[in-house]
PDB file of C-alpha atoms and ligand atoms in Angstrom:
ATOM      1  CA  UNK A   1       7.833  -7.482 -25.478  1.00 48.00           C
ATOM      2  CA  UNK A   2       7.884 -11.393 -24.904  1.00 56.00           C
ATOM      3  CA  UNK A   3       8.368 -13.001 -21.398  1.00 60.00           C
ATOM      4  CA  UNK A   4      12.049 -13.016 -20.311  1.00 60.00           C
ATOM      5  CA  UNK A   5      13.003  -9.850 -22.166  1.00 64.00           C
ATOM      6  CA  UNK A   6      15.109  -7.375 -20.450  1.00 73.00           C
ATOM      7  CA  UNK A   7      12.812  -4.836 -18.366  1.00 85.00           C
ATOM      8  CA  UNK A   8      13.295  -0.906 -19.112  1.00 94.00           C
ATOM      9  CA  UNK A   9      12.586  -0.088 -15.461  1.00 96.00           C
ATOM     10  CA  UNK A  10      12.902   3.473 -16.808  1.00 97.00           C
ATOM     11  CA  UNK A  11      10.521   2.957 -19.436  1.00 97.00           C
ATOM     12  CA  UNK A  12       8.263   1.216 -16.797  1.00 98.00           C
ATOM     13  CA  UNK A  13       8.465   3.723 -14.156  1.00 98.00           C
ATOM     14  CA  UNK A  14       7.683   6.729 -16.480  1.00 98.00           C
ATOM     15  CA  UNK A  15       4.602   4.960 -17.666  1.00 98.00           C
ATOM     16  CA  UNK A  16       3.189   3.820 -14.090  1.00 98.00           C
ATOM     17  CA  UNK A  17       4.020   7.608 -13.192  1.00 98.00           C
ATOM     18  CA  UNK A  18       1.577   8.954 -16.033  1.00 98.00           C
ATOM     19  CA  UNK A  19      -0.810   6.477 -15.300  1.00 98.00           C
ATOM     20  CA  UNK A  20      -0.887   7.506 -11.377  1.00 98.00           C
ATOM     21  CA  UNK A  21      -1.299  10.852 -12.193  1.00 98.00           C
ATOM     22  CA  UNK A  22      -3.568  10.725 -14.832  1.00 98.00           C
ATOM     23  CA  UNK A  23      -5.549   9.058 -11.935  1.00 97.00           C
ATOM     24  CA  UNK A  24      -4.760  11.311  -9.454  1.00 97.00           C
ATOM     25  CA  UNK A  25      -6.134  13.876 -11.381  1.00 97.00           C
ATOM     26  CA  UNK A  26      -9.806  11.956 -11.671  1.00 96.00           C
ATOM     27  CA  UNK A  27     -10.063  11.040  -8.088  1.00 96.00           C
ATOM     28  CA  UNK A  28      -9.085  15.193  -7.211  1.00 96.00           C
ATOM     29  CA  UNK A  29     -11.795  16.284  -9.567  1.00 94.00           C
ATOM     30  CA  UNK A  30     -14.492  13.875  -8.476  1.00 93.00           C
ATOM     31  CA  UNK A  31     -13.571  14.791  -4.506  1.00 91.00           C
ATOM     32  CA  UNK A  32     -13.504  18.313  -5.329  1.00 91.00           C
ATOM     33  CA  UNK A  33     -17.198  17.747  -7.064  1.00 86.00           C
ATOM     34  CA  UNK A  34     -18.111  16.494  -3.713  1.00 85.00           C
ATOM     35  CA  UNK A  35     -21.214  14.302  -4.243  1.00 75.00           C
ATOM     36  CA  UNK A  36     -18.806  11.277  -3.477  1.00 77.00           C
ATOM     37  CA  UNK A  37     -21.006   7.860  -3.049  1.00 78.00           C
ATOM     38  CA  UNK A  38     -21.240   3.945  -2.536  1.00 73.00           C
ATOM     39  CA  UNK A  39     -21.209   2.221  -4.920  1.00 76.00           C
ATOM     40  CA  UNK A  40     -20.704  -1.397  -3.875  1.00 75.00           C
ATOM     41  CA  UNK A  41     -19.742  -2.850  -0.514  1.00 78.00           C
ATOM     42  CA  UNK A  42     -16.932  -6.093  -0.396  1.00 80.00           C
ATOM     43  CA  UNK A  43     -15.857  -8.068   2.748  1.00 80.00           C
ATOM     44  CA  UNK A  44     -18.306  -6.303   4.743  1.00 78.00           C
ATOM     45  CA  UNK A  45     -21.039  -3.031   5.129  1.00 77.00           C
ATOM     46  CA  UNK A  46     -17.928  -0.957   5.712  1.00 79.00           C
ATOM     47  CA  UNK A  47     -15.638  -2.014   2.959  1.00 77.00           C
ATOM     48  CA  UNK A  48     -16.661   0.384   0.602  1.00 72.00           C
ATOM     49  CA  UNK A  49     -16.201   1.232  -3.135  1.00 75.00           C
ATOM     50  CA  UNK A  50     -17.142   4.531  -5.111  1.00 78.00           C
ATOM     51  CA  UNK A  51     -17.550   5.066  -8.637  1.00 83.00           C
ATOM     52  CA  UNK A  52     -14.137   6.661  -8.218  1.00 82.00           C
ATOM     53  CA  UNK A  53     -12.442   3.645  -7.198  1.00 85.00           C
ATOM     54  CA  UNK A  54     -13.699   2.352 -10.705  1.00 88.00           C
ATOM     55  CA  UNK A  55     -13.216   5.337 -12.688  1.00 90.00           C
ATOM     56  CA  UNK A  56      -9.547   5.748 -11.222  1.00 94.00           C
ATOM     57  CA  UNK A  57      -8.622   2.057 -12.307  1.00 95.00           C
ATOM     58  CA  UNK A  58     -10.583   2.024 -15.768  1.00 95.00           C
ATOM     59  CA  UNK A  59      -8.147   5.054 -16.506  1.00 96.00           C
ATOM     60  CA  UNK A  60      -5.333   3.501 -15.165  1.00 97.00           C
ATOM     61  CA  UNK A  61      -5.948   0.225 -16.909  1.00 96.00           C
ATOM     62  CA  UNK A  62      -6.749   2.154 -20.623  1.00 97.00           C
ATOM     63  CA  UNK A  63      -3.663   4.205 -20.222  1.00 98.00           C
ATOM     64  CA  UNK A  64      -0.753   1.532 -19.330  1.00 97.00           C
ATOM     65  CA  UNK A  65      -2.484  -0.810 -22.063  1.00 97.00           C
ATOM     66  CA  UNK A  66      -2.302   2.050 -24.506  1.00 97.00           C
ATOM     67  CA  UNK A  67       1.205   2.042 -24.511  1.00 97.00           C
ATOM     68  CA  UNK A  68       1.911  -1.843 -23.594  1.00 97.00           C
ATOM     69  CA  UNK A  69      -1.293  -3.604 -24.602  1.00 97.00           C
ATOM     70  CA  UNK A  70       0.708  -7.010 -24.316  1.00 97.00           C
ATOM     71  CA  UNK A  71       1.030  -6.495 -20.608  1.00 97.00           C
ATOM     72  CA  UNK A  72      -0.945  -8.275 -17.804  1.00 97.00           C
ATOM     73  CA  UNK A  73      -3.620  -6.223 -14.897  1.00 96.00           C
ATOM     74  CA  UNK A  74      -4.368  -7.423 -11.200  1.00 95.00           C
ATOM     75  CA  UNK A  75      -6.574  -4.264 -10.257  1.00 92.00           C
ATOM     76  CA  UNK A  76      -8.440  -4.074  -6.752  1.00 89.00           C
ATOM     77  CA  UNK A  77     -11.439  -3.393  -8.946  1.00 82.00           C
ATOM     78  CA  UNK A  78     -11.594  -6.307 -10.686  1.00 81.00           C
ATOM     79  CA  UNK A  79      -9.113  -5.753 -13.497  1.00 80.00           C
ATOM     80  CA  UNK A  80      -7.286  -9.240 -13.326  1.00 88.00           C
ATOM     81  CA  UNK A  81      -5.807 -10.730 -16.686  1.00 91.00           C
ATOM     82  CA  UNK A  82      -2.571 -12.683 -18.166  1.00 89.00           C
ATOM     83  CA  UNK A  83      -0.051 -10.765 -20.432  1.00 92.00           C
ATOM     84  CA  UNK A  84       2.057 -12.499 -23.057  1.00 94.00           C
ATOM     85  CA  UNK A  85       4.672  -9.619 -22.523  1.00 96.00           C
ATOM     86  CA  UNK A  86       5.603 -10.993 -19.064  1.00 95.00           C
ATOM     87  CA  UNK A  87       5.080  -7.490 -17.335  1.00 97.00           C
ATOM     88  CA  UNK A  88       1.971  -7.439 -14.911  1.00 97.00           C
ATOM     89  CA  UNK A  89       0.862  -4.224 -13.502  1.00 98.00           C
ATOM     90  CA  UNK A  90      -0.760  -4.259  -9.726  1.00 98.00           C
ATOM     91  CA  UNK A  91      -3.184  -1.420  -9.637  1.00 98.00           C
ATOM     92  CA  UNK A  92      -4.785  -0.520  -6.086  1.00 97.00           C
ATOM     93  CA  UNK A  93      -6.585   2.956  -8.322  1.00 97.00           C
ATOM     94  CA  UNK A  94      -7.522   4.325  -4.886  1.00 97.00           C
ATOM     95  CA  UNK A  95      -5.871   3.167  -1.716  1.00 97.00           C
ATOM     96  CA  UNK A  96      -7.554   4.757   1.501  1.00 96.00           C
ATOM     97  CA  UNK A  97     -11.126   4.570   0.061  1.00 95.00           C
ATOM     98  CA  UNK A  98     -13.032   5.137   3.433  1.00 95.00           C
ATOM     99  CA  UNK A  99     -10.774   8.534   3.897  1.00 97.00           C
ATOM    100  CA  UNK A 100     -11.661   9.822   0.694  1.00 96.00           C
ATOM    101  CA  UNK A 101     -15.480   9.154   1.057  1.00 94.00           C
ATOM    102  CA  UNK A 102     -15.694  11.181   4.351  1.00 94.00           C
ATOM    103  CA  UNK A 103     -12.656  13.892   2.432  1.00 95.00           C
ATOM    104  CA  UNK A 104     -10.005  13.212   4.907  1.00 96.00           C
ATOM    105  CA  UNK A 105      -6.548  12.930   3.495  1.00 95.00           C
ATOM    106  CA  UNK A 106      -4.541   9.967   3.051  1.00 96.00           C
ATOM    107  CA  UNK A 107      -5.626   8.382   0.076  1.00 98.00           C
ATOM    108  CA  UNK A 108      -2.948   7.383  -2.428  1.00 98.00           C
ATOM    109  CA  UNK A 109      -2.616   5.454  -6.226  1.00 98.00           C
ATOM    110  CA  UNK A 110      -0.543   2.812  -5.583  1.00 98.00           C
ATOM    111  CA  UNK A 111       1.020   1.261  -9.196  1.00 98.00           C
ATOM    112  CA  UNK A 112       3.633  -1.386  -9.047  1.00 98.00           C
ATOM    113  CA  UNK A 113       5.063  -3.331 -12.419  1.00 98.00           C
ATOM    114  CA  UNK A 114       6.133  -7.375 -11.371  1.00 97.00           C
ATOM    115  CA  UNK A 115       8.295  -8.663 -13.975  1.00 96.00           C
ATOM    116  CA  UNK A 116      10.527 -12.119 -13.393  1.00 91.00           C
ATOM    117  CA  UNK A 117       8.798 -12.916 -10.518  1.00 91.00           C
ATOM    118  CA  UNK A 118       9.432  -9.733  -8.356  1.00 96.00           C
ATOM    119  CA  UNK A 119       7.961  -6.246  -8.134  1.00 98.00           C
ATOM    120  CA  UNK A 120      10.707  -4.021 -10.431  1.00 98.00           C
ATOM    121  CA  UNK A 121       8.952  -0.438  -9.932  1.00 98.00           C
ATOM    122  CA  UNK A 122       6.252   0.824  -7.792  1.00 98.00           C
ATOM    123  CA  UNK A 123       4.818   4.244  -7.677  1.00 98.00           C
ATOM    124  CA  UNK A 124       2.169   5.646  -4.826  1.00 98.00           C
ATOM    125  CA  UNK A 125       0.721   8.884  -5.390  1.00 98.00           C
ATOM    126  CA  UNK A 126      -0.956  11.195  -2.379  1.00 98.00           C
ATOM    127  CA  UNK A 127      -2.697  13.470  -4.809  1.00 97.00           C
ATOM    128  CA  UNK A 128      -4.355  15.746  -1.880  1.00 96.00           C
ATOM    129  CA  UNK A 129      -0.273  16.068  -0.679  1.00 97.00           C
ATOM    130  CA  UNK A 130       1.271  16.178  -4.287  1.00 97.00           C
ATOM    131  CA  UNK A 131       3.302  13.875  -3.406  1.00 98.00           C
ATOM    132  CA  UNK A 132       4.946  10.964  -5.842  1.00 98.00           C
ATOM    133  CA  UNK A 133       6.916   8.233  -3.775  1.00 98.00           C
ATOM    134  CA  UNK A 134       8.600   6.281  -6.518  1.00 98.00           C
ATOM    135  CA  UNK A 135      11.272   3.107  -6.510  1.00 98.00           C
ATOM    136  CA  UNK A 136      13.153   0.763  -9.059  1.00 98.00           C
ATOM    137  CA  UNK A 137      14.836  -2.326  -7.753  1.00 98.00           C
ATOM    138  CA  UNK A 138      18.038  -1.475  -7.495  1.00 97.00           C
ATOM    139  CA  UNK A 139      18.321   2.375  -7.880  1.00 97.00           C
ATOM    140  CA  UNK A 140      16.633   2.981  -4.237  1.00 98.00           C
ATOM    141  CA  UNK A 141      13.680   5.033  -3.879  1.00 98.00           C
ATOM    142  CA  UNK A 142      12.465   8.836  -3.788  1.00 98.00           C
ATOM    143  CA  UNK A 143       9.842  11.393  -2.612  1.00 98.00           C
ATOM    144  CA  UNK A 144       8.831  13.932  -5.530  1.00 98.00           C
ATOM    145  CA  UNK A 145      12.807  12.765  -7.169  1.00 98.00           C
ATOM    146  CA  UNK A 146      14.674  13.134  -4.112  1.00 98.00           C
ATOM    147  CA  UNK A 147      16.266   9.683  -2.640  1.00 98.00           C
ATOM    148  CA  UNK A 148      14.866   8.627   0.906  1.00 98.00           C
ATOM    149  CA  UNK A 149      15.839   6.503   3.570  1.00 98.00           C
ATOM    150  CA  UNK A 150      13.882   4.611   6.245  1.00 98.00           C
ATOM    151  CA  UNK A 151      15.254   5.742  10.138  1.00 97.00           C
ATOM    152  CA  UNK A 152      17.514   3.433  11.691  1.00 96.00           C
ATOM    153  CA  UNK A 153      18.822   3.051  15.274  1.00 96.00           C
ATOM    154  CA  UNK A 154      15.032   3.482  16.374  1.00 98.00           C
ATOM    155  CA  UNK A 155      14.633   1.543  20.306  1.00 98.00           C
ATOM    156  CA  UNK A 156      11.412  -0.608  19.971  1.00 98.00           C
ATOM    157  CA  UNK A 157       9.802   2.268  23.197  1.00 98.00           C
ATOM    158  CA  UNK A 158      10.533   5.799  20.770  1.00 98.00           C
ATOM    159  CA  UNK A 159       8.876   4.072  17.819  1.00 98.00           C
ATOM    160  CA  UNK A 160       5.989   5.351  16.161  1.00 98.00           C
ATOM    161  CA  UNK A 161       4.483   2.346  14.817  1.00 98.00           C
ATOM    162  CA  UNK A 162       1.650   2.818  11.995  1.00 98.00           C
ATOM    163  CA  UNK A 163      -0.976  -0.565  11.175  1.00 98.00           C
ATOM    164  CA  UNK A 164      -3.963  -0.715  10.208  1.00 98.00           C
ATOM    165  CA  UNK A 165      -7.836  -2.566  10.954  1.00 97.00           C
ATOM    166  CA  UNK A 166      -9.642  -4.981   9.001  1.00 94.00           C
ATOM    167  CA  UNK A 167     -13.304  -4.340   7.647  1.00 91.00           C
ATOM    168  CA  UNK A 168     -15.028  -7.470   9.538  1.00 92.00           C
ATOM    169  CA  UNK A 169     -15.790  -7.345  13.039  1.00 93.00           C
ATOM    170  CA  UNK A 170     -14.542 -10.522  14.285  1.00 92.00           C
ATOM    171  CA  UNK A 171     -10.807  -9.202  12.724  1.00 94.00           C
ATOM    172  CA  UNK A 172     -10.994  -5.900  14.581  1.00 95.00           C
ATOM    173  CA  UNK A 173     -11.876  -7.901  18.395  1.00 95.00           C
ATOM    174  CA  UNK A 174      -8.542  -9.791  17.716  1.00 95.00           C
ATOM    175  CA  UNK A 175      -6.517  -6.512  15.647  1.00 97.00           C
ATOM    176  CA  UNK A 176      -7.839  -4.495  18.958  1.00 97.00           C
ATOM    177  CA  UNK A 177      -5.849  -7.456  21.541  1.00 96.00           C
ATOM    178  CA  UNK A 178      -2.800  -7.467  19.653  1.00 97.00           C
ATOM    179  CA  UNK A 179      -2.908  -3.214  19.520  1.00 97.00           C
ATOM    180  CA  UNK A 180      -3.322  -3.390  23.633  1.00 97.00           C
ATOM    181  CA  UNK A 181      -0.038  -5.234  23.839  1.00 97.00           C
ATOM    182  CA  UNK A 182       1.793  -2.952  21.803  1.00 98.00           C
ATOM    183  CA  UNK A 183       1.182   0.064  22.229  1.00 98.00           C
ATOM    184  CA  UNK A 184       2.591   0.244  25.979  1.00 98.00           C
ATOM    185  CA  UNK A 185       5.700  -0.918  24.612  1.00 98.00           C
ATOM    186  CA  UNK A 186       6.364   1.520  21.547  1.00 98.00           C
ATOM    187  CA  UNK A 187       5.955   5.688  21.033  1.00 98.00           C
ATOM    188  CA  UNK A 188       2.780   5.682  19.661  1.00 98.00           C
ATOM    189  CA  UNK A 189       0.508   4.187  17.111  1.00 98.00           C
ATOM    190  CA  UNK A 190      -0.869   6.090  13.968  1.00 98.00           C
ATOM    191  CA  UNK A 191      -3.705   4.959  11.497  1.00 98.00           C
ATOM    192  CA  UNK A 192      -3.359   6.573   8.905  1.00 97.00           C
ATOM    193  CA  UNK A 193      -5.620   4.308   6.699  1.00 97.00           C
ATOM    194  CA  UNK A 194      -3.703   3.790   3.357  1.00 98.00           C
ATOM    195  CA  UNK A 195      -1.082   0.909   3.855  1.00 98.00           C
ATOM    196  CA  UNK A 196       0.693   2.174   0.521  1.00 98.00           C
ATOM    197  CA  UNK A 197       1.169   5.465   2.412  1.00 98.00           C
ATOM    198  CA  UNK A 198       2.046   3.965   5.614  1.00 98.00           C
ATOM    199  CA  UNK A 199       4.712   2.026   3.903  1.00 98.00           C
ATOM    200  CA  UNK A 200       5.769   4.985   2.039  1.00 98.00           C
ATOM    201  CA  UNK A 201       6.051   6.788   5.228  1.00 98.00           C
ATOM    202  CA  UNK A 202       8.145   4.363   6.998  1.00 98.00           C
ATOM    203  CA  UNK A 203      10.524   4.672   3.876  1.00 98.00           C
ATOM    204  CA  UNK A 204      10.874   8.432   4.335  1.00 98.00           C
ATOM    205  CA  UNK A 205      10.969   8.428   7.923  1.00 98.00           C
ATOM    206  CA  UNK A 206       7.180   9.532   8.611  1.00 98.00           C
ATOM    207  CA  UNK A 207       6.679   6.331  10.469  1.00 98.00           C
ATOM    208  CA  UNK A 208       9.135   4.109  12.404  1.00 98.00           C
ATOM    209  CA  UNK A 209       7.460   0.500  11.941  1.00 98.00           C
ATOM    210  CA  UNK A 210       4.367  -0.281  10.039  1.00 98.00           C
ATOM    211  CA  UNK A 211       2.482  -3.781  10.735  1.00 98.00           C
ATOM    212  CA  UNK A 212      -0.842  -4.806   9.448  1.00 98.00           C
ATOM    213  CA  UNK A 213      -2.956  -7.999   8.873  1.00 97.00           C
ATOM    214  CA  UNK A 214      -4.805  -7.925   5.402  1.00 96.00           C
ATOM    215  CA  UNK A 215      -3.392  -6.171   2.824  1.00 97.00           C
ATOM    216  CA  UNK A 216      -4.187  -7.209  -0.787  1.00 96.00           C
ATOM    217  CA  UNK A 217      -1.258  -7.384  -3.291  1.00 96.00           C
ATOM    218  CA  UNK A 218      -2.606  -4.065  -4.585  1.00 96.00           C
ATOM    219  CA  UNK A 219      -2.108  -2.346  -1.430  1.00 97.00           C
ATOM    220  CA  UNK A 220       1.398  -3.800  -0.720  1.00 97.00           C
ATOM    221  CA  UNK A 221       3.233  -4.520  -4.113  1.00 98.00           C
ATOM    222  CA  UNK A 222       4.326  -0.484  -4.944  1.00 98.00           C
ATOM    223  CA  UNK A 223       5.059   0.283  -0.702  1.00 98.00           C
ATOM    224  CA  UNK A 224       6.770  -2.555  -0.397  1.00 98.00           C
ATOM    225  CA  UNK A 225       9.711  -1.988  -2.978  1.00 98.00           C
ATOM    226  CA  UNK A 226       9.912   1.706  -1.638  1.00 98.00           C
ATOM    227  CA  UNK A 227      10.109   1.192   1.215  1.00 98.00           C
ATOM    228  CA  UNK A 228      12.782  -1.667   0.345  1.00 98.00           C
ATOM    229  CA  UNK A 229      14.538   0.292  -1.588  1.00 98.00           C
ATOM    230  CA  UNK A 230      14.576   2.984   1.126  1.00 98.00           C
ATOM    231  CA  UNK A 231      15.880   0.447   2.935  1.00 98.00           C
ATOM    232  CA  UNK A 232      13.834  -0.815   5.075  1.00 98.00           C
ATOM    233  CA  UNK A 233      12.898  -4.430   5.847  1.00 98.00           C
ATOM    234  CA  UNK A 234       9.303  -5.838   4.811  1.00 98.00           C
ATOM    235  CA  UNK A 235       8.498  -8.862   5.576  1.00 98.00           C
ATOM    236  CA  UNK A 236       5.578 -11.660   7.222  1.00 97.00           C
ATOM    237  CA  UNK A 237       5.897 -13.068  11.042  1.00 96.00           C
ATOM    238  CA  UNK A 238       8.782 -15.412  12.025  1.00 94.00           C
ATOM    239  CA  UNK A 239      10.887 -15.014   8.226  1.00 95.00           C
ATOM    240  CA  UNK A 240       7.857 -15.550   6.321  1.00 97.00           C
ATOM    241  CA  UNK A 241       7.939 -13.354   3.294  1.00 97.00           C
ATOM    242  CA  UNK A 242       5.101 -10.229   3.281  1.00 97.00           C
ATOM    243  CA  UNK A 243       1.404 -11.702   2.209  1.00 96.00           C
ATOM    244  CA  UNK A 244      -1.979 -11.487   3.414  1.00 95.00           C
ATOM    245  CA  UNK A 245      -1.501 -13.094   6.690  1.00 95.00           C
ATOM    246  CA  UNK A 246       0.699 -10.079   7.779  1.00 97.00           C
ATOM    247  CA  UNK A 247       3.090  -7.285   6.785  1.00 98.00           C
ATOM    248  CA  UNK A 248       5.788  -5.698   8.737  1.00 98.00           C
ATOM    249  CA  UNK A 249       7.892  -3.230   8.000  1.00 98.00           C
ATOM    250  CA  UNK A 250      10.620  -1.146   9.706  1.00 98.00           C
ATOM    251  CA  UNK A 251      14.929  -0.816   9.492  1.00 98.00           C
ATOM    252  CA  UNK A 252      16.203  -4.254  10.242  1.00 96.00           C
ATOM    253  CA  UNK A 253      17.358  -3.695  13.952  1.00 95.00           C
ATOM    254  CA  UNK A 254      13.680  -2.416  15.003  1.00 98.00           C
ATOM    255  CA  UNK A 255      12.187  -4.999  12.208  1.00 98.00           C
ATOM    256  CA  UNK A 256      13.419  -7.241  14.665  1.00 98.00           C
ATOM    257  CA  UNK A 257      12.426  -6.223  17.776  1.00 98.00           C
ATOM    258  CA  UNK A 258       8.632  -5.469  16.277  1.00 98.00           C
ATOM    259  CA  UNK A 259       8.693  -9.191  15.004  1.00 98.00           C
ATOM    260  CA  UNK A 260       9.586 -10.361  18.937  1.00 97.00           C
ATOM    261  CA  UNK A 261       6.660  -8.164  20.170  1.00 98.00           C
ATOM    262  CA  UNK A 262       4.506  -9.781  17.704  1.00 98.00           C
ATOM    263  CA  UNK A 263       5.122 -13.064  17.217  1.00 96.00           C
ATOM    264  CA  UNK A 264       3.633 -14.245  21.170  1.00 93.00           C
ATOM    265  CA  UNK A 265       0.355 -12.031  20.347  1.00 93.00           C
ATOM    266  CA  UNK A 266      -0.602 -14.633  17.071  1.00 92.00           C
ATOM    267  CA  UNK A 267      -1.817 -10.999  15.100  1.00 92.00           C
ATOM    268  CA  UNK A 268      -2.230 -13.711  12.100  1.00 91.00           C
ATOM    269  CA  UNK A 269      -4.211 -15.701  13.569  1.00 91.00           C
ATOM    270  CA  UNK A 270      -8.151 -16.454  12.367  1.00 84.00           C
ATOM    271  CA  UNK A 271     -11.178 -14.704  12.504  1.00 72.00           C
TER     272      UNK A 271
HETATM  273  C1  LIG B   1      -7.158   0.067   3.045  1.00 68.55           C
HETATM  274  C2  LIG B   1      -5.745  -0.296   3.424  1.00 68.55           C
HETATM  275  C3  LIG B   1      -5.491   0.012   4.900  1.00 68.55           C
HETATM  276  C4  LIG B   1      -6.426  -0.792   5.734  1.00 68.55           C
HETATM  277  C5  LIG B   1      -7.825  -0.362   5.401  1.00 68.55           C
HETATM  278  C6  LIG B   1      -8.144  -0.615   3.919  1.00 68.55           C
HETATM  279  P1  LIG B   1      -8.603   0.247   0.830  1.00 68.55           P
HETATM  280  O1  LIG B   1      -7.343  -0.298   1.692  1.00 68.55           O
HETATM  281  O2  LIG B   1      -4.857   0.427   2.623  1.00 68.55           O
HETATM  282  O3  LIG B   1      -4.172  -0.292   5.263  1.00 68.55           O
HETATM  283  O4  LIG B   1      -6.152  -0.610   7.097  1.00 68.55           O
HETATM  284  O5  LIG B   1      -8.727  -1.081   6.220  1.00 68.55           O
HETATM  285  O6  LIG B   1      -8.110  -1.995   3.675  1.00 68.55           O
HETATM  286  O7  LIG B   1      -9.748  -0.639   1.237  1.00 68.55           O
HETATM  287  O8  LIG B   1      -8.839   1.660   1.192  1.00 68.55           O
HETATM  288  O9  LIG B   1      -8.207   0.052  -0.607  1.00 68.55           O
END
């Protein structure tokens, strides 16, 4: 396939599928094995990886270049080259790392395929659940093949907001300010600890809002378009588009109201 072909989202979809089961599969055996360890550390002592982070993501990476070994890689693992096809998979191989080390559930695969500039199919498995979230742009999205929808009509005090904490210290003392502002003025909050499960969960409903500071394109390329597709709003602060600095999600009307909330408390600010 050369860059600017017509994308098979079908073909596409199918493949990131296999690949996040295939996955899914590894990271079950190897928690089931118990014996689960450290095997690096990144931003800080407490942002760990495990061999199974690695082993999920060299399978991942073997399988979808089996079967399109033109294709580009970004992989939270370190996967992270160029593809004459113009297709570029974003692999996070185990999203919700710290939850799997101490065998709590949700941890998810997150896949996603970018093509023309945008994310055309995303797929996040929760192995533990058996559950496969899955979009294409355009066809809306589904949880194990049946179409979901994010829950409008939500006022900003019944929400149940999800977000999430960074791994350095100086992140958290400024995560934990914004967190005592909001949470007076919503439902509740819930951590679950995988933001491509807490974006798949505002698509289906699980969640009202999500909102986090952090994420890597890994964790937020597949979770976005689902929950887009379920139709729910993602997005920065202020109309900036969803990046690093910050990631909110939730149907428009409460999208809105979150973004008011948020805005005066700076949550992308520094440290
Ligand atoms: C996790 C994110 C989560 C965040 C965690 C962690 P990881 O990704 O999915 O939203 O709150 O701190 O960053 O590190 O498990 O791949």
């Amino acid at each position: 396939m050369t860059a600017g072909a017509p994308v098979d989202r079908a073909a596409l979809l199918e493949l990131a599928t296999s690949a996040a089961r295939l996955a899914g599969a590894i990271l079950l055996e190897g928690r089931r094995a118990g014996g689960i360890t450290v095997a690096a550390t990144k931003s800080s002592p407490t942002d760990v990886v495990t061999a199974m982070d690695r082993a999920a993501e060299r399978a991942i990476a073997a399988h979808l270049l089996a079967a399109r070994p033109d294709d580009g890689l970004l992989g939270e693992e370190g996967d992270d080259r160029p593809g004459p096809s113009g297709v570029r998979w974003v692999i996070d191989p185990l999203d919700g790392t710290v939850n799997y080390l101490y065998d709590l559930p949700g941890w998810s695969v997150s896949i996603a395929a970018e093509a023309a500039g945008q994310t055309q199919v995303g797929v996040v498995l929760a192995p533990l659940a058996g559950e496969l979230f899955a979009a294409s742009r355009g066809d809306g999205a589904t949880l194990d093949g049946v179409p979901i929808h994010c829950t409008a009509g939500v006022p900003l005090a019944q929400a149940l907001v999800g977000t999430g904490f960074g791994y350095r210290s100086a992140r958290r003392a400024v995560q934990a300010e914004v967190l005592q502002a909001v949470l007076p003025q919503v439902r509740d909050i819930r951590r679950l600890g995988s933001a491509a499960l807490d974006l798949c969960a505002v698509a289906c409903g699980r969640l009202d809002g999500y909102y986090e500071r952090g994420l890597k394109p890994w964790d937020l390329a597949a979770g976005a378009l689902i929950a887009e597709e379920a139709g729910a709003q993602v997005g920065g602060l202020a109309g900036a588009p969803p990046s690093t600095a910050f990631v909110l999600a939730a149907a428009p009307d409460l999208f809105a109201a979150l973004d008011q909330l948020l805005v005066p408390l700076r949550p992308d600010r520094d440290a």
